[in-house]
Short mmCIF file of C-alpha atoms in Angstrom, two decimals:
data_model
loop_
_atom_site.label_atom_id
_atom_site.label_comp_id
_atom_site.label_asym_id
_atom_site.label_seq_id
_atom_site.Cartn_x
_atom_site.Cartn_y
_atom_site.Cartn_z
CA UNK A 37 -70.66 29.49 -7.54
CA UNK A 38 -68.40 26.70 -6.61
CA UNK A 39 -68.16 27.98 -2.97
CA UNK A 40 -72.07 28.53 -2.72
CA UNK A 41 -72.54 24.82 -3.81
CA UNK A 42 -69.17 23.18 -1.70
CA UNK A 43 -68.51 21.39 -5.31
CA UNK A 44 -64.87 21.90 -4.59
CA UNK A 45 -64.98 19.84 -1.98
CA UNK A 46 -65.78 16.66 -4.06
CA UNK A 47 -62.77 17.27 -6.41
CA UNK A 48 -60.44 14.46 -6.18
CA UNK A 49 -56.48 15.90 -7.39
CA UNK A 50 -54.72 12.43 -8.13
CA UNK A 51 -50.84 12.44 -7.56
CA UNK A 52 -48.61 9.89 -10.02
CA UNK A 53 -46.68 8.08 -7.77
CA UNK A 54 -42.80 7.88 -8.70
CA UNK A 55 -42.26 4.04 -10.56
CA UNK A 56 -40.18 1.61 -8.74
CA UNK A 57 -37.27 0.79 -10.63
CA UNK A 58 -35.79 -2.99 -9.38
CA UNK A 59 -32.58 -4.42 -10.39
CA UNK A 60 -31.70 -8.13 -10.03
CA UNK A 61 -28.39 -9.15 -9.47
CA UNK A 62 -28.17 -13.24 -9.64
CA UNK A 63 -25.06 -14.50 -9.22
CA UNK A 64 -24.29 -17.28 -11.81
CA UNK A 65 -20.82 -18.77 -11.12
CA UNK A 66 -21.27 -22.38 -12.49
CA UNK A 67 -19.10 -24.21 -9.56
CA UNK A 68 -21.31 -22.66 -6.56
CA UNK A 69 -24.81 -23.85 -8.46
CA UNK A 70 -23.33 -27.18 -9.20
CA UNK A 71 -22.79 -27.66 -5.21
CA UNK A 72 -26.09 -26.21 -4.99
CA UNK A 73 -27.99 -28.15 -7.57
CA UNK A 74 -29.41 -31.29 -4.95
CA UNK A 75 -31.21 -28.80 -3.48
CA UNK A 76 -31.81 -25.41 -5.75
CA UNK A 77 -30.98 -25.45 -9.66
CA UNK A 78 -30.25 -22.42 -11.38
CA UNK A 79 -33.17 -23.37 -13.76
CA UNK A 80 -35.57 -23.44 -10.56
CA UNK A 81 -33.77 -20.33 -9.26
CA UNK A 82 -34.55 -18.68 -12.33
CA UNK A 83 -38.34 -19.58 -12.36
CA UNK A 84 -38.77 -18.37 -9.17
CA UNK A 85 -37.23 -14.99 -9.36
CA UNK A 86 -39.27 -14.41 -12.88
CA UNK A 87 -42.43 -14.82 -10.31
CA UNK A 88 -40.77 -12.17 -8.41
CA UNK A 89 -40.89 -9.86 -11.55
CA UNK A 90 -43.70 -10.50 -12.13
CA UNK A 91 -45.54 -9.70 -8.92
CA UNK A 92 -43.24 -6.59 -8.82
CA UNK A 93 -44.15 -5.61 -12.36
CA UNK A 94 -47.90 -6.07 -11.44
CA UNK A 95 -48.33 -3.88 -8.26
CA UNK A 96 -48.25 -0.54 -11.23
CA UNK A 97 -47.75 -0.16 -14.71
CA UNK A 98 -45.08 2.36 -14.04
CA UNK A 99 -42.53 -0.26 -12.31
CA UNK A 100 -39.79 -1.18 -13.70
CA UNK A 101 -36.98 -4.34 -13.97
CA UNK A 102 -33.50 -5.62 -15.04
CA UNK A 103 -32.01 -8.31 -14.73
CA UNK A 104 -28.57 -8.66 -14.70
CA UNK A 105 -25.91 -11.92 -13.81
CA UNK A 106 -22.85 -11.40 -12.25
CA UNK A 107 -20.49 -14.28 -14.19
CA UNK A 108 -16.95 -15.35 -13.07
CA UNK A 109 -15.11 -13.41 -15.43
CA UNK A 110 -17.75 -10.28 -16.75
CA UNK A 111 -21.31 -8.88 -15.95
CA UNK A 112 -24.12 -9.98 -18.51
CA UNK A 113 -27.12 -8.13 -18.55
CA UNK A 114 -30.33 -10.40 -19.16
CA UNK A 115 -33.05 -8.45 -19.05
CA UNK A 116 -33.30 -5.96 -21.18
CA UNK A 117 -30.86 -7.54 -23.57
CA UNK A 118 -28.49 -5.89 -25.84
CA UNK A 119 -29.96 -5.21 -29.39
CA UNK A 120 -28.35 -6.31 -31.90
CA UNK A 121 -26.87 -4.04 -34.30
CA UNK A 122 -27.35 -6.40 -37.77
CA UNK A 123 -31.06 -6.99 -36.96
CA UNK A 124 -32.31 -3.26 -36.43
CA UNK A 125 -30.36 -2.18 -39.14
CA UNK A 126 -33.17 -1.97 -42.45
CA UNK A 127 -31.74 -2.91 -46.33
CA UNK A 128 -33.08 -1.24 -49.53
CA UNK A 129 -33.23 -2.86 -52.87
CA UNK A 130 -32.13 -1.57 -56.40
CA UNK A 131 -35.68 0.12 -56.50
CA UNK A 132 -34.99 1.61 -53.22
CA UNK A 133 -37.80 0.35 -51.07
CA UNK A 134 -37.17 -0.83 -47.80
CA UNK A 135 -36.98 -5.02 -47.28
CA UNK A 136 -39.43 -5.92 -44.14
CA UNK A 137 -38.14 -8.73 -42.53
CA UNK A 138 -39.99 -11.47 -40.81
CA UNK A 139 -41.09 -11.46 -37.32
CA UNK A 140 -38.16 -13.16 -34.71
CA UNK A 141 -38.75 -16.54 -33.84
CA UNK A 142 -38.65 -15.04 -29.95
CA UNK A 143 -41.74 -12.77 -30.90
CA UNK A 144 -43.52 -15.75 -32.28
CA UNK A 145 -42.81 -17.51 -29.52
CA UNK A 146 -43.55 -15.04 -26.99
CA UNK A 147 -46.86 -14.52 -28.33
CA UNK A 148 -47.90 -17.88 -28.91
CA UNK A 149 -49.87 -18.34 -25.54
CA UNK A 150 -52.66 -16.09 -25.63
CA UNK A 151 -52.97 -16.53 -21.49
CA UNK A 152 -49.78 -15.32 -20.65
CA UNK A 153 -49.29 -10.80 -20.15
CA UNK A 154 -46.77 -9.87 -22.77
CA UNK A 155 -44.76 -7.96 -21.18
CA UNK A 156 -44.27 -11.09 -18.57
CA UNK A 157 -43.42 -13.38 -21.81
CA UNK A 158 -41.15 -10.93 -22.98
CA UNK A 159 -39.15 -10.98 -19.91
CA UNK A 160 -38.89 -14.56 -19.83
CA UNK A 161 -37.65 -15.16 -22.81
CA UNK A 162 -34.95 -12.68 -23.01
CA UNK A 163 -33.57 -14.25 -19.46
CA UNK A 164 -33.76 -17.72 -20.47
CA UNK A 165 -32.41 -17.15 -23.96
CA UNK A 166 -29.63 -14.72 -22.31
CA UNK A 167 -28.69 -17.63 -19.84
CA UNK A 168 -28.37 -19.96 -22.31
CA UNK A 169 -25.99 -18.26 -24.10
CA UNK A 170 -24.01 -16.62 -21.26
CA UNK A 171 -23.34 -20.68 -20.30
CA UNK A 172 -23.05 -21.96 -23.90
CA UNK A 173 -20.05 -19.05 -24.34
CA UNK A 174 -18.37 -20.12 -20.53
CA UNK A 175 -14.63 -21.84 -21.37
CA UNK A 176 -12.77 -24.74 -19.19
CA UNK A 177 -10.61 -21.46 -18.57
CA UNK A 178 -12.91 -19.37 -16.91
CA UNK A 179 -14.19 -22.10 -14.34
CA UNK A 180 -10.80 -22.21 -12.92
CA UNK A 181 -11.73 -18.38 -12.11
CA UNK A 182 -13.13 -18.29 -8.18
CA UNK A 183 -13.87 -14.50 -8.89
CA UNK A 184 -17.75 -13.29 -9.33
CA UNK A 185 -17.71 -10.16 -10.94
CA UNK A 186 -19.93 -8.66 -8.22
CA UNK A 187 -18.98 -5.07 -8.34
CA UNK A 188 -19.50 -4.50 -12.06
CA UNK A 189 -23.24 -6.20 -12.02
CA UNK A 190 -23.51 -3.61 -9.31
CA UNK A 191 -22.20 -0.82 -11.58
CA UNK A 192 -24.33 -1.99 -14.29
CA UNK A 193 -27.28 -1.61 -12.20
CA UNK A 194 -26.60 1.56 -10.75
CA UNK A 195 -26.40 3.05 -13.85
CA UNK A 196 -29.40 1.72 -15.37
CA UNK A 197 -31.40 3.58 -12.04
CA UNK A 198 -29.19 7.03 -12.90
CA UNK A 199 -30.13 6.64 -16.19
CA UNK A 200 -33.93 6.30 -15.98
CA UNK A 201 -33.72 8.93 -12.76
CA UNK A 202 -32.31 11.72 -15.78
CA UNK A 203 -34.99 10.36 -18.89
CA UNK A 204 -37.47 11.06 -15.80
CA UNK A 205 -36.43 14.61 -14.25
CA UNK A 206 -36.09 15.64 -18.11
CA UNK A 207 -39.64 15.04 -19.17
CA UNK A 208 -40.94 15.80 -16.03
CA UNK A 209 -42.79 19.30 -16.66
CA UNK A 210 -44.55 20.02 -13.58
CA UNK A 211 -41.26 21.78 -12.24
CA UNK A 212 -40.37 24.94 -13.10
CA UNK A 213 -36.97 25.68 -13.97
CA UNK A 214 -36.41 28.31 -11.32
CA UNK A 215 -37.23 26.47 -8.87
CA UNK A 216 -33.54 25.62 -5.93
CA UNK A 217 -32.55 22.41 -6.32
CA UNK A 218 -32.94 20.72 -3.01
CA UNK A 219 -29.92 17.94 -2.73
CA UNK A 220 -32.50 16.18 0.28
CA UNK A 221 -35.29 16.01 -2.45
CA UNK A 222 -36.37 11.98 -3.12
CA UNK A 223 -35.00 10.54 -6.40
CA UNK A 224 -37.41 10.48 -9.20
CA UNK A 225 -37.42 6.59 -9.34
CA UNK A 226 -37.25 4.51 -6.30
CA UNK A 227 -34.45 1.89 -7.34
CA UNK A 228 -33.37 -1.12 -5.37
CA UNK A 229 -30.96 -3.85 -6.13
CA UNK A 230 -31.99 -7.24 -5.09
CA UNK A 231 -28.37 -9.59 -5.10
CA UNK A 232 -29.00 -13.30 -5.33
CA UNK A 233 -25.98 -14.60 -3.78
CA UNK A 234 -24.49 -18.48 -4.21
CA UNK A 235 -20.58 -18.01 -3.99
CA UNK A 236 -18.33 -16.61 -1.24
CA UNK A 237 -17.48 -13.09 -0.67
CA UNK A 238 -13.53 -12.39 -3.00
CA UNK A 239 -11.30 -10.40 -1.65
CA UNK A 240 -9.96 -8.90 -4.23
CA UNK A 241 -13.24 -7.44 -4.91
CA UNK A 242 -13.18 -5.59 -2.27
CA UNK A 243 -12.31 -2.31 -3.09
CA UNK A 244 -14.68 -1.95 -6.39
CA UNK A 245 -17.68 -3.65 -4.45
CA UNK A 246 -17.41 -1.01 -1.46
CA UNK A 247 -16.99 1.70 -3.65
CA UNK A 248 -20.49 0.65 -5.77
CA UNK A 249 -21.93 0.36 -2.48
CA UNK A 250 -20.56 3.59 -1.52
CA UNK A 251 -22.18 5.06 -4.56
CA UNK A 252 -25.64 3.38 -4.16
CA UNK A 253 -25.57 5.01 -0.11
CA UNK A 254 -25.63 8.35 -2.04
CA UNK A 255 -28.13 8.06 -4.30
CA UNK A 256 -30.39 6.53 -1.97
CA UNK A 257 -30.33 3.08 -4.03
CA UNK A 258 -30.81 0.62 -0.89
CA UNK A 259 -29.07 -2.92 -1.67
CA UNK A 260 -30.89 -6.27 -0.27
CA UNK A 261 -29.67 -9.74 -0.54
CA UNK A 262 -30.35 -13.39 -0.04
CA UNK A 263 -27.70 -15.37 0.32
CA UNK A 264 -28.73 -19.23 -0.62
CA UNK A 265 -25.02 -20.16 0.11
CA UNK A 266 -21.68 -18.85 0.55
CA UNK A 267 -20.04 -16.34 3.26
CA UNK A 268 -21.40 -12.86 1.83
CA UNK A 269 -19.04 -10.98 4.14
CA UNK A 270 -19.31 -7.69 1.65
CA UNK A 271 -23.05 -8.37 1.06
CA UNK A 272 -23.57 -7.93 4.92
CA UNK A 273 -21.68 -4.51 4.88
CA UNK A 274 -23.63 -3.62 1.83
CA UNK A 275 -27.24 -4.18 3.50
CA UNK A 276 -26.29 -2.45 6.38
CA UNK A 277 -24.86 0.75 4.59
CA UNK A 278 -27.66 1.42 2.08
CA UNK A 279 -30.33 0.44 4.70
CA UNK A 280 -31.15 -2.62 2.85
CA UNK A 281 -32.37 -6.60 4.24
CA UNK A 282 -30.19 -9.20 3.97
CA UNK A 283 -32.08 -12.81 4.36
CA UNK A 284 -29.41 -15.92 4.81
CA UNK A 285 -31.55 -18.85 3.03
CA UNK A 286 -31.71 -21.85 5.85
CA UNK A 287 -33.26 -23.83 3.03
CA UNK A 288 -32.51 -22.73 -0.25
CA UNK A 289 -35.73 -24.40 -1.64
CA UNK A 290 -37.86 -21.66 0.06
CA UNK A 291 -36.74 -19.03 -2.24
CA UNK A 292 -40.08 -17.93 -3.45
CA UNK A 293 -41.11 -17.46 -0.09
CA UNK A 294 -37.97 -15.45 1.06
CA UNK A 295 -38.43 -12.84 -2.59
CA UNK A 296 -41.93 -12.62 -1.56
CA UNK A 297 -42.64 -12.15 2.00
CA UNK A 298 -39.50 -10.72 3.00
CA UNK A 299 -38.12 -8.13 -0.12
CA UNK A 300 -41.46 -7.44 -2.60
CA UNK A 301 -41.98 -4.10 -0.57
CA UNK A 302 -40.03 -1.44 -2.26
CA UNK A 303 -37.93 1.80 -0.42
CA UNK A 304 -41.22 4.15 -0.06
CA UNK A 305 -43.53 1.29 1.50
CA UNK A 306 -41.22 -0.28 4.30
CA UNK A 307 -41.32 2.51 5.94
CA UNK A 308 -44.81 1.59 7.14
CA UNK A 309 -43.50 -2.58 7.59
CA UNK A 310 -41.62 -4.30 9.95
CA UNK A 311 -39.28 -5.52 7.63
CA UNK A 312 -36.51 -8.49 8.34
CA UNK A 313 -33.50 -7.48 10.38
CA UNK A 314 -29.99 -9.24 10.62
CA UNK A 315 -28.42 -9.37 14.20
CA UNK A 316 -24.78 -9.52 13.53
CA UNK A 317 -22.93 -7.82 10.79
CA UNK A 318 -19.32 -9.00 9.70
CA UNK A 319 -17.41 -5.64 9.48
CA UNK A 320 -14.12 -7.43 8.49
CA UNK A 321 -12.14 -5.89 5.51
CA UNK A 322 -10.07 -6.91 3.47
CA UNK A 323 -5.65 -6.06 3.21
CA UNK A 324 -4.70 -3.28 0.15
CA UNK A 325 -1.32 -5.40 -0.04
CA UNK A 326 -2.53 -9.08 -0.14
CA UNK A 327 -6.29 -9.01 -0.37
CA UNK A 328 -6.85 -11.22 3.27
CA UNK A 329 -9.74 -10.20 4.97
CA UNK A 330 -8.28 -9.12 8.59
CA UNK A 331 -9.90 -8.18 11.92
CA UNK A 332 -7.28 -6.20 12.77
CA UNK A 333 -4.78 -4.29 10.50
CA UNK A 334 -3.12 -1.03 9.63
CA UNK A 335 -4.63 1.95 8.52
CA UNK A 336 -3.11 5.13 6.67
CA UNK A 337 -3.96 8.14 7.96
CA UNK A 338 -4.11 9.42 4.46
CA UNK A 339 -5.93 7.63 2.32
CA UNK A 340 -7.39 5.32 4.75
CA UNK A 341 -5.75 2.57 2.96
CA UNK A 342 -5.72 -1.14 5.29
CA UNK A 343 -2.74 -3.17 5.25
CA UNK A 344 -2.28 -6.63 7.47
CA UNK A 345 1.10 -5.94 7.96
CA UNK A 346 3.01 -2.82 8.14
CA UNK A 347 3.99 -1.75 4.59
CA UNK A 348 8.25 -1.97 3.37
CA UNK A 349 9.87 0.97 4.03
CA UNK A 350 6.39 2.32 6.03
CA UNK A 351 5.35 3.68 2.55
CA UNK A 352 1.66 3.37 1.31
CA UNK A 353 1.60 1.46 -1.31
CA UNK A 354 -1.62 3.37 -2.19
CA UNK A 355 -0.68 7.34 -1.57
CA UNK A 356 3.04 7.10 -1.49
CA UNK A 357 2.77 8.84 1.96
CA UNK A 358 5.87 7.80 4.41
CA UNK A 359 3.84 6.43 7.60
CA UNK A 360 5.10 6.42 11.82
CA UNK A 361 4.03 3.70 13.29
CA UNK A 362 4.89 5.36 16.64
CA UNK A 363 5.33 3.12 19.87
CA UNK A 364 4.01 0.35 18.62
CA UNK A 365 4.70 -3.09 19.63
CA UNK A 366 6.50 -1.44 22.68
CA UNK A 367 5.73 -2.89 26.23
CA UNK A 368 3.84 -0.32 27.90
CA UNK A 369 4.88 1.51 30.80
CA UNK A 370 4.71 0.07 34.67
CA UNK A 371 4.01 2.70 37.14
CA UNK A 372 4.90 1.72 40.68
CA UNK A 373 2.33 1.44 43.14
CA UNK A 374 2.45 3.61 46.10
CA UNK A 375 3.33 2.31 49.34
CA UNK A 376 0.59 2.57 52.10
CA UNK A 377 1.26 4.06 55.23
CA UNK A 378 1.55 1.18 57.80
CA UNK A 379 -0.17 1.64 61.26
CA UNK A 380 1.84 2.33 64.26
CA UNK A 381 1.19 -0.79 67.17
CA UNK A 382 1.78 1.14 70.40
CA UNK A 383 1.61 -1.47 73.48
CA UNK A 384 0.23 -3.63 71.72
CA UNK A 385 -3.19 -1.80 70.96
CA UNK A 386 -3.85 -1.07 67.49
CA UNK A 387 -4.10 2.73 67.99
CA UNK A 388 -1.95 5.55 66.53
CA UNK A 389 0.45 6.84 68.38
CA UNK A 390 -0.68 10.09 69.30
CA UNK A 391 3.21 11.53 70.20
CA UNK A 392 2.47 12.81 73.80
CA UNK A 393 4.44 11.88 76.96
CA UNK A 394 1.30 10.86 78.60
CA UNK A 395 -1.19 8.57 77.61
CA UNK A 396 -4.34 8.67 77.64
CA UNK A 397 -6.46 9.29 80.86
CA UNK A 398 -8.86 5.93 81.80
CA UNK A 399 -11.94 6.54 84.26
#
């Protein structure tokens, strides 16, 4: 009957699109936002990346956000914040009923405007009250650190994407169990990290940022970054691996504008954009033996370890392997040029000699 009538052709088969899952990394080492703060505070920063969210968060219900800050001596996470073992944990009386407790002071707050989304108030709150406390617990002692703990905000948020890619592929029913697993399938969650950079690329993190951006490349996690100030050296190498945009801020003030015209598009839709491309990329690395970033260095043919200098004894200090350095340094071979034959002047004409008796015949 259906094919009599053509009612099949006015059936409409609506596909779930996979939720976006984005992970902000903001850098908050203390001594780059204080020579920041004439033009950008981290208070202004913070307002404008909660925009951000927002407009992320509002494109489908099925997006997700985290927030994380990468600190000078650990990796906080903001957004969602850690719960808090003594106040989930419920107390019964002699009569054993269970005690309520009274609603936080943050959910009071958080619902006290009746114009503002709750989810939106919920996220502000937890990163305000998480910076707050992430600055109130910084010592005199860790300022004198110049290290941002870049790679473990990056490890942080690269599990929270594996971890909502598994809770998704488990309750996802519309695949059968037989079916091949297909390693070139697209993730369940589209996941970005966005890195809000202030402070200058460390050496000596290196190794552990590389290898988080080595792990991102795989699971198809692209990495973007803005970089208010700062040489982001690793950031650049980051971008370029995973595919990702990397924006250096002329004017730090504009950051708004730089979150929402050049990174609100997510993995799936910039394939149809002309998205923002950087025009040189610093490959410079950084020495296994003193942590220098180097143009030009030593490599083991190993382990692919990098050294500035050729290691004591020409063993790798990472694999143990005894190395050759070969002919290096040595001057390199002259070869001799070969002599051209000269021409023969015979009478004082410029011909070749021909080597007969008789010359040649004139008319």
């Amino acid at each position: 009957m259906d094919a009599v009538d053509v009612s099949e052709h006015y059936e409409v088969t609506a596909a779930d699109n996979s939720p976006s899952l984005l992970s902000i990394v903001l850098d908050t080492n203390p001594r780059a936002w204080a020579a920041l703060d004439s033009s950008l505070s981290l208070a202004q920063a913070i307002s404008n990346i909660l925009v951000f969210v927002n407009a992320h968060l509002a494109f489908s219900n099925t997006n997700q956000v985290a927030v994380i800050a990468a600190h000078v001596n650990r990796a906080v996470w903001l957004y969602p914040a850690p719960q808090n073992p003594s106040a989930t944990t419920t107390t019964k009386d002699n009569s054993g009923d269970v005690q309520m407790q009274d609603v936080s002071a943050e959910t009071n707050s958080s619902s006290a405007s009746a114009n503002k989304y709750p989810q939106f108030a919920q996220i502000e709150s937890s990163v305000f009250s998480s910076i707050q406390t992430l600055m109130a617990e910084t010592t005199v002692q860790d300022l004198d650190q110049v290290t941002t703990q870049l790679s473990g905000a990056l490890t942080l948020a690269l599990c929270r994407i594996n971890k909502t890619a598994q809770s998704l592929s488990s309750s996802d029913t519309t695949i059968s169990n037989a079916a091949p697993v297909n390693s070139t399938a697209p993730p369940p969650v589209k996941g970005r990290i966005v890195v809000i950079s202030v402070s200058d690329s460390e050496p000596s993190q290196y190794i552990p940022t590389m290898n988080a951006v080595f792990a991102a490349a795989h699971n198809q996690v692209a990495i973007d970054t803005i970089a208010l100030a700062g040489d982001s050296t690793f950031l650049q190498q980051a971008c370029f691996n995973t595919n990702g945009i990397f924006l250096k801020a002329s004017n730090p003030q504009g950051l708004l504008t730089y979150l929402m015209f050049g990174l609100i598009p997510d993995t799936e839709a910039r394939g149809s954009l002309i998205t923002p491309t950087h025009d040189t990329v610093d490959f410079r690395t950084a020495c296994f033996c003193h942590g220098k970033v180097v143009d030009t260095g030593f490599v083991c043919s190993v382990c692919l370890s990098i050294f500035c200098e050729p290691p004591e004894n020409a063993e790798c200090l990472t694999c143990g392997t005894i190395l050759a350095l070969g002919n290096y340094g040595a001057k390199p071979a002259v070869i001799p040029r070969k002599k051209k034959k000269k021409k023969k002047i015979t009478n004082g004409s410029g011909r070749e000699e021909t080597g007969s008796a008789t010359g040649t015949p004139r008319p």
